[in-house]
Amino acid sequence: MISFNTLNLFLVDLLSFLPDKLVFTISGLIMSVAICTFLIGLGSVYTWFERRVIARFQNRSGPNRWGPFGILQPIADAVKLLIKEDIIPATADKMVFIAAPIIFLCTTLLVYAFLPLGIDSQLGNINVALLFVLGITSVNALSVFMAGWASRNKYATLGAIRAVAMLISYEVPMAISLMGIVMVSQSLSLVGIVSAQSNIPFIILQPLGAITFMIAAIAEMSRAPFDMIESESELIGGYITEYAGMKFAVFQLSEFLAPIFTASLFTVLFLGGSNPLKFLEFLPIPGILWFASKSFVITAILLWFRSTWPRLRIDQIMGFAWKVLMPAAILNTLLVGLELVFIRDNYILQIIINMLIFVVFIYLIANILGQKRLKLKEPVPSELANMDA
Amino acid sequence: MYGLGLIKGLGITLKNILFLQRRNTTQYPDRKASIIDLAKLDNKNFISYAFTNPMKTLKSMMGMIVISDKVDQHPRFRGEEFSWYEERCTGCASCAKFCPLGIIKIVTDQTGKNYAEGQNYDIETFDIDIGRCMFCGLCVEACPYDALHMGSGFEEGQYKRNDLVIDVERLKKAEKKPSHWFRPQLEQKDDYSPFDEEIAWDKVGRHQKPSKKDLKNKWIRK
Amino acid sequence: MSLNSELVTINFGPQHPSMHGVFRLRVTLDGETIVDLEPVFGYLHRGTEKLAEERTYVQIVTLTDRLDYVASMSNNLAYVSAVEKLCNIEVPKRASYIRVIVAELQRIASHLMATGFLLNDLGAFGTPLMYCFREREKILDLFEILCGARITLSYMRPGGIFQDTPQEFWNNLELFLESMPNQIDELESLITGNEIVLSRTRDVGILTPEQVIDASLSGPMLRASSVKWDLRKANPYEIYDEIDFDVPIGATGDTFDRYLIRIKEMRESLKIITQCINLIKPGPVRNEDVPLIIRAPEGEAYVGIEGPKGELGFYLVSDGGISPYRCKIRAPSFINLTLLKEMTAGGKIGDLIVNFGSIDIVLGEVDR
């Protein structure tokens, strides 16, 4: 059975003529480089996929000139960005300016370090992998701020400050909504979480936590409907105003890798990772294919959201994070804790209670936050000028 | 309410991508042909086409065969070219007088020759500058002899700005496919379509020459 | 210790991805809130009114096409009605019916464009825009059947329209009328119930009826503030007095009401077109007594019609020659713009874009 561990052992065998420490380092390095290259290639292919699918949503064809079905379009984009002049503003802070896109790309790629891509297929297995993933995604916010600050541009800094405010306020519900999973699976390691879902995936068991995590993750990667960073900051610029050429390409690549890693994370945490579906267990499909297809479905759903919904305003985004998602995450944790104490083994009762509370929660929050304000009123003609009277 | 409006919106876009398969783009001037398009051109079903022309099938799967994609045009289309019948033109320069931009330049015979009544002027220069023309068709409306018509073509781009001025030689040699704009007599002919073939000068007018009374009433009235 | 903050002035420049043409705004901000707003326009001024003094009355029809280049039939209609009032020219009945059909089609096309671009500014990545433009393409195809061009039409002449409609036009119009109500329903279900659109546009840019009447606004902006005034019913022109339709008004006067009124007006336009098709009879479409170069008697005339953006009016002064002495254009977008500062003061930057999109301006009209 092909898995990363067997590949690793094979490489170790191959390199056994070297001293011990070097062997493991080099085999790990080869595997990491292979995965990183694959991911960057996947990111480029994802740009093509996104443009074609969004175009089909809009009744038109996407890029279809270069190569069959336009598959060579990312290469054309990459070449265009490569041959552009790489400008660094004269008063910018050079080190920070150059470091910002690199850190952005690295944090995006590092998430894959401990993700279990199949049965027994992960680059490493530490017992605090979830904490590592959460920590790495917050360094994203830091690199956004570095980009805005180092540009020495008043408007870029303003845009970056607003972006950072949004990013750090969505990390809180993201982290708290994962406490439910940790409590059920009794471990912080991603391999443990995947194996704890061998009976039921957590999305059915904890719908409130899953939806909260999904919304917070969409905001973390600043895609629609939370992409005010790239829009209203059009007016002010946004943190990538001063970037051109290859650095801009690195930012764009990381931004297009974000849905893929969010989808992978969501699959591992809530959909059972590489576990096969219960009723299709007899088919001899390797675990990594299950993982890939589940991630693909989630990526397509994220794309669907992006092409349909308009964006929210910055104060509405912040209000949403603190007034809706935080209570949801805390409520989820409370519920799961109580259920673990009282009805630990009765899964069906847990599912029913969780779903009911989910629906009731949406109803309550909508009414408390002023749902009635959005209802339409009957128009009454004004007395000042009425052509009927 | 309660997020249901958002989900209805999602349903609409899903319906558009799954069920409304027709793409609304016309890929002008040519698009990549798929096997089904090529088979339709040959009136075969695509499996038999694949067996009889294997090389072309392979090439079309690689995206290397193009077929032209035309834009739908209607007969009254005001194109960028002009159809001018020199047998009908008398050199009266009504079109030049009526053009709002003044881009038609007509210079008739400067030798001072004596013309008899009813004879056409000899035309030396007849320039239309389509670099500035707005294709409003007022010149066509003004011509009393139905000598100038709008054309149906639209691919008149040139590399130099001076080449955009159509002179009398080019007008004489151009294809005479007048569009139906402001020419109801052409619309009533069932056998003429401005995209198929040319039409001769004696079939294109309402009448041979307008009477003096007509000219006087239709031009300027005190 | 007190915080020291200062006001920032930014320039929403003439070239901008989310602006409707070359229009410049200078905005003074206090943090996120807008304190002051100063519009600067004139980047598209082409001297239409002066050019009109050099051209004959029929040649000016081509100039008026390019004023509100999105809705060119309405401009033609307003100008031609003014010339007819000045010279006492009679219009045959069939020409009147065709003019109304074409004007209502143009109203639908203009409102589709306004809605599509409002949602594009809101950030919906172009999907509602593409759906709106898909319908607008059908209307522009109908116009191509009629007069050979899609946007700069110059279809009308003083004394009627310039050529009768071919049979293909009526067939395609029937197909269009069958499919359009479903498309408007689809558009509404995508947008009207959407919570994000509601929360971005409700209670944003509210104008009271007093403000609106004092500033002489017109069109959907007037009706959104619950003032029931539509020139098609108040001063009927053409054959609008024979046709039965409603005038929708809004409840509060915010941007959502303006959007909703445009959708409702599209449905009313479909009703009007259906009634006209049933009432039309064959006959002449052009007054044959009108020459190509008209010499108008001395006098003046003003005619205002209900265009898609408001009241579009032409004021012609003639001194007996073949060109007007003065042609003044009352452009609705220009006058609707004057209340931009009152609408946005105290709001956020995100609201500015939404407000601006809901006024629905076209720079060709503002700058003439």
PDB file of C-alpha atoms in Angstrom, chain A residues 62-204:
ATOM      1  CA  GLY A  62     -13.577  31.490 -19.553  1.00  0.00           C
ATOM      2  CA  PRO A  63     -10.116  31.489 -21.059  1.00  0.00           C
ATOM      3  CA  ASN A  64     -10.043  28.972 -23.858  1.00  0.00           C
ATOM      4  CA  ARG A  65      -7.417  30.152 -26.301  1.00  0.00           C
ATOM      5  CA  TRP A  66      -4.152  28.793 -25.009  1.00  0.00           C
ATOM      6  CA  GLY A  67      -4.000  25.059 -25.282  1.00  0.00           C
ATOM      7  CA  PRO A  68      -6.981  22.734 -25.286  1.00  0.00           C
ATOM      8  CA  PHE A  69      -9.650  24.219 -23.003  1.00  0.00           C
ATOM      9  CA  GLY A  70      -7.287  27.006 -22.106  1.00  0.00           C
ATOM     10  CA  ILE A  71      -5.211  24.851 -19.789  1.00  0.00           C
ATOM     11  CA  LEU A  72      -2.010  26.739 -20.604  1.00  0.00           C
ATOM     12  CA  GLN A  73      -3.451  30.064 -19.432  1.00  0.00           C
ATOM     13  CA  PRO A  74      -1.663  30.020 -16.044  1.00  0.00           C
ATOM     14  CA  ILE A  75       1.632  29.688 -17.852  1.00  0.00           C
ATOM     15  CA  ALA A  76       0.783  32.761 -19.915  1.00  0.00           C
ATOM     16  CA  ASP A  77      -0.081  34.651 -16.729  1.00  0.00           C
ATOM     17  CA  ALA A  78       3.105  33.564 -15.043  1.00  0.00           C
ATOM     18  CA  VAL A  79       5.240  34.611 -17.983  1.00  0.00           C
ATOM     19  CA  LYS A  80       3.532  37.996 -18.100  1.00  0.00           C
ATOM     20  CA  LEU A  81       4.176  38.622 -14.437  1.00  0.00           C
ATOM     21  CA  LEU A  82       7.751  37.424 -14.662  1.00  0.00           C
ATOM     22  CA  ILE A  83       8.763  39.830 -17.364  1.00  0.00           C
ATOM     23  CA  LYS A  84       7.411  42.865 -15.536  1.00  0.00           C
ATOM     24  CA  GLU A  85       9.728  45.229 -13.783  1.00  0.00           C
ATOM     25  CA  ASP A  86      10.122  44.606 -10.085  1.00  0.00           C
ATOM     26  CA  ILE A  87       9.742  48.006  -8.459  1.00  0.00           C
ATOM     27  CA  ILE A  88      10.640  48.760  -4.864  1.00  0.00           C
ATOM     28  CA  PRO A  89       9.692  52.251  -3.703  1.00  0.00           C
ATOM     29  CA  ALA A  90      12.656  54.370  -2.774  1.00  0.00           C
ATOM     30  CA  THR A  91      11.558  55.093   0.775  1.00  0.00           C
ATOM     31  CA  ALA A  92      10.245  51.639   1.499  1.00  0.00           C
ATOM     32  CA  ASP A  93      11.714  49.412   4.134  1.00  0.00           C
ATOM     33  CA  LYS A  94      13.571  47.001   1.863  1.00  0.00           C
ATOM     34  CA  MET A  95      13.927  43.934   4.057  1.00  0.00           C
ATOM     35  CA  VAL A  96      10.363  43.924   5.274  1.00  0.00           C
ATOM     36  CA  PHE A  97       9.061  44.732   1.799  1.00  0.00           C
ATOM     37  CA  ILE A  98      10.771  41.736   0.265  1.00  0.00           C
ATOM     38  CA  ALA A  99      10.032  39.445   3.164  1.00  0.00           C
ATOM     39  CA  ALA A 100       6.269  39.997   3.241  1.00  0.00           C
ATOM     40  CA  PRO A 101       5.260  37.939   0.189  1.00  0.00           C
ATOM     41  CA  ILE A 102       7.687  35.213   1.093  1.00  0.00           C
ATOM     42  CA  ILE A 103       6.214  34.842   4.545  1.00  0.00           C
ATOM     43  CA  PHE A 104       2.718  34.879   3.082  1.00  0.00           C
ATOM     44  CA  LEU A 105       3.528  31.996   0.755  1.00  0.00           C
ATOM     45  CA  CYS A 106       5.418  30.039   3.374  1.00  0.00           C
ATOM     46  CA  THR A 107       2.643  30.150   5.937  1.00  0.00           C
ATOM     47  CA  THR A 108       0.170  29.004   3.328  1.00  0.00           C
ATOM     48  CA  LEU A 109       2.331  26.046   2.362  1.00  0.00           C
ATOM     49  CA  LEU A 110       3.288  25.114   5.912  1.00  0.00           C
ATOM     50  CA  VAL A 111      -0.276  24.144   6.762  1.00  0.00           C
ATOM     51  CA  TYR A 112       0.216  21.015   4.711  1.00  0.00           C
ATOM     52  CA  ALA A 113       3.094  19.923   6.883  1.00  0.00           C
ATOM     53  CA  PHE A 114       1.012  17.847   9.225  1.00  0.00           C
ATOM     54  CA  LEU A 115      -2.158  17.202   7.277  1.00  0.00           C
ATOM     55  CA  PRO A 116      -2.960  13.523   6.920  1.00  0.00           C
ATOM     56  CA  LEU A 117      -3.475  13.177   3.219  1.00  0.00           C
ATOM     57  CA  GLY A 118      -4.255   9.494   3.303  1.00  0.00           C
ATOM     58  CA  ILE A 119      -3.974   6.526   5.569  1.00  0.00           C
ATOM     59  CA  ASP A 120      -0.565   6.748   7.162  1.00  0.00           C
ATOM     60  CA  SER A 121       0.363   9.589   4.782  1.00  0.00           C
ATOM     61  CA  GLN A 122       1.533  12.672   6.489  1.00  0.00           C
ATOM     62  CA  LEU A 123       4.827  14.451   6.436  1.00  0.00           C
ATOM     63  CA  GLY A 124       5.024  14.334  10.179  1.00  0.00           C
ATOM     64  CA  ASN A 125       2.877  13.441  13.117  1.00  0.00           C
ATOM     65  CA  ILE A 126       3.162  15.608  16.181  1.00  0.00           C
ATOM     66  CA  ASN A 127       0.610  15.549  18.909  1.00  0.00           C
ATOM     67  CA  VAL A 128      -0.155  19.307  18.780  1.00  0.00           C
ATOM     68  CA  ALA A 129      -0.714  19.541  15.021  1.00  0.00           C
ATOM     69  CA  LEU A 130      -4.008  21.457  15.351  1.00  0.00           C
ATOM     70  CA  LEU A 131      -2.371  24.117  17.498  1.00  0.00           C
ATOM     71  CA  PHE A 132       0.378  24.421  14.925  1.00  0.00           C
ATOM     72  CA  VAL A 133      -2.115  24.926  12.112  1.00  0.00           C
ATOM     73  CA  LEU A 134      -4.009  27.613  14.024  1.00  0.00           C
ATOM     74  CA  GLY A 135      -0.790  29.377  14.869  1.00  0.00           C
ATOM     75  CA  ILE A 136       0.480  29.344  11.330  1.00  0.00           C
ATOM     76  CA  THR A 137      -2.702  30.808   9.910  1.00  0.00           C
ATOM     77  CA  SER A 138      -2.387  33.763  12.250  1.00  0.00           C
ATOM     78  CA  VAL A 139       1.054  34.604  10.895  1.00  0.00           C
ATOM     79  CA  ASN A 140      -0.823  35.394   7.668  1.00  0.00           C
ATOM     80  CA  ALA A 141      -2.190  38.493   9.344  1.00  0.00           C
ATOM     81  CA  LEU A 142       1.309  39.517  10.305  1.00  0.00           C
ATOM     82  CA  SER A 143       2.566  39.333   6.760  1.00  0.00           C
ATOM     83  CA  VAL A 144      -0.369  41.430   5.543  1.00  0.00           C
ATOM     84  CA  PHE A 145       0.616  44.106   7.999  1.00  0.00           C
ATOM     85  CA  MET A 146       4.249  43.872   7.005  1.00  0.00           C
ATOM     86  CA  ALA A 147       3.283  44.435   3.394  1.00  0.00           C
ATOM     87  CA  GLY A 148       1.223  47.483   4.211  1.00  0.00           C
ATOM     88  CA  TRP A 149       3.721  49.014   6.620  1.00  0.00           C
ATOM     89  CA  ALA A 150       6.780  48.574   4.487  1.00  0.00           C
ATOM     90  CA  SER A 151       5.183  50.312   1.541  1.00  0.00           C
ATOM     91  CA  ARG A 152       5.464  53.698   3.238  1.00  0.00           C
ATOM     92  CA  ASN A 153       2.203  54.635   1.588  1.00  0.00           C
ATOM     93  CA  LYS A 154      -0.421  56.264   3.748  1.00  0.00           C
ATOM     94  CA  TYR A 155      -3.244  54.527   2.011  1.00  0.00           C
ATOM     95  CA  ALA A 156      -1.632  51.111   1.946  1.00  0.00           C
ATOM     96  CA  THR A 157      -1.057  51.319   5.673  1.00  0.00           C
ATOM     97  CA  LEU A 158      -4.665  52.263   6.299  1.00  0.00           C
ATOM     98  CA  GLY A 159      -5.847  49.380   4.166  1.00  0.00           C
ATOM     99  CA  ALA A 160      -3.505  46.982   5.897  1.00  0.00           C
ATOM    100  CA  ILE A 161      -4.691  48.096   9.335  1.00  0.00           C
ATOM    101  CA  ARG A 162      -8.279  47.393   8.429  1.00  0.00           C
ATOM    102  CA  ALA A 163      -7.320  44.048   6.951  1.00  0.00           C
ATOM    103  CA  VAL A 164      -5.443  43.035  10.076  1.00  0.00           C
ATOM    104  CA  ALA A 165      -8.354  44.081  12.269  1.00  0.00           C
ATOM    105  CA  MET A 166     -10.617  41.793  10.321  1.00  0.00           C
ATOM    106  CA  LEU A 167      -8.196  38.891  10.262  1.00  0.00           C
ATOM    107  CA  ILE A 168      -7.420  38.811  13.930  1.00  0.00           C
ATOM    108  CA  SER A 169     -11.026  39.163  14.981  1.00  0.00           C
ATOM    109  CA  TYR A 170     -11.974  36.082  12.964  1.00  0.00           C
ATOM    110  CA  GLU A 171      -9.277  33.920  14.499  1.00  0.00           C
ATOM    111  CA  VAL A 172     -11.152  33.780  17.789  1.00  0.00           C
ATOM    112  CA  PRO A 173     -14.287  31.986  16.582  1.00  0.00           C
ATOM    113  CA  MET A 174     -12.132  29.802  14.361  1.00  0.00           C
ATOM    114  CA  ALA A 175     -10.187  28.535  17.312  1.00  0.00           C
ATOM    115  CA  ILE A 176     -13.051  28.212  19.756  1.00  0.00           C
ATOM    116  CA  SER A 177     -15.233  26.276  17.336  1.00  0.00           C
ATOM    117  CA  LEU A 178     -12.566  23.625  17.155  1.00  0.00           C
ATOM    118  CA  MET A 179     -12.713  22.950  20.874  1.00  0.00           C
ATOM    119  CA  GLY A 180     -15.730  20.736  20.354  1.00  0.00           C
ATOM    120  CA  ILE A 181     -13.775  18.430  18.070  1.00  0.00           C
ATOM    121  CA  VAL A 182     -10.857  18.301  20.429  1.00  0.00           C
ATOM    122  CA  MET A 183     -13.087  17.327  23.304  1.00  0.00           C
ATOM    123  CA  VAL A 184     -14.691  14.484  21.368  1.00  0.00           C
ATOM    124  CA  SER A 185     -11.540  13.082  19.822  1.00  0.00           C
ATOM    125  CA  GLN A 186      -9.400  13.564  22.925  1.00  0.00           C
ATOM    126  CA  SER A 187      -6.345  14.671  20.995  1.00  0.00           C
ATOM    127  CA  LEU A 188      -4.954  17.687  19.235  1.00  0.00           C
ATOM    128  CA  SER A 189      -3.191  15.726  16.539  1.00  0.00           C
ATOM    129  CA  LEU A 190      -4.800  15.669  13.147  1.00  0.00           C
ATOM    130  CA  VAL A 191      -4.244  11.960  12.707  1.00  0.00           C
ATOM    131  CA  GLY A 192      -6.141  11.364  15.924  1.00  0.00           C
ATOM    132  CA  ILE A 193      -9.000  13.589  14.769  1.00  0.00           C
ATOM    133  CA  VAL A 194      -9.311  11.707  11.507  1.00  0.00           C
ATOM    134  CA  SER A 195      -9.372   8.361  13.218  1.00  0.00           C
ATOM    135  CA  ALA A 196     -11.984   9.586  15.694  1.00  0.00           C
ATOM    136  CA  GLN A 197     -14.344  10.177  12.778  1.00  0.00           C
ATOM    137  CA  SER A 198     -14.416   6.567  11.688  1.00  0.00           C
ATOM    138  CA  ASN A 199     -18.002   6.242  12.892  1.00  0.00           C
ATOM    139  CA  ILE A 200     -19.582   9.562  12.055  1.00  0.00           C
ATOM    140  CA  PRO A 201     -17.933  12.619  10.488  1.00  0.00           C
ATOM    141  CA  PHE A 202     -18.045  15.612  12.757  1.00  0.00           C
ATOM    142  CA  ILE A 203     -20.089  17.757  10.415  1.00  0.00           C
ATOM    143  CA  ILE A 204     -23.166  15.730  11.265  1.00  0.00           C
TER     144      ILE A 204
END
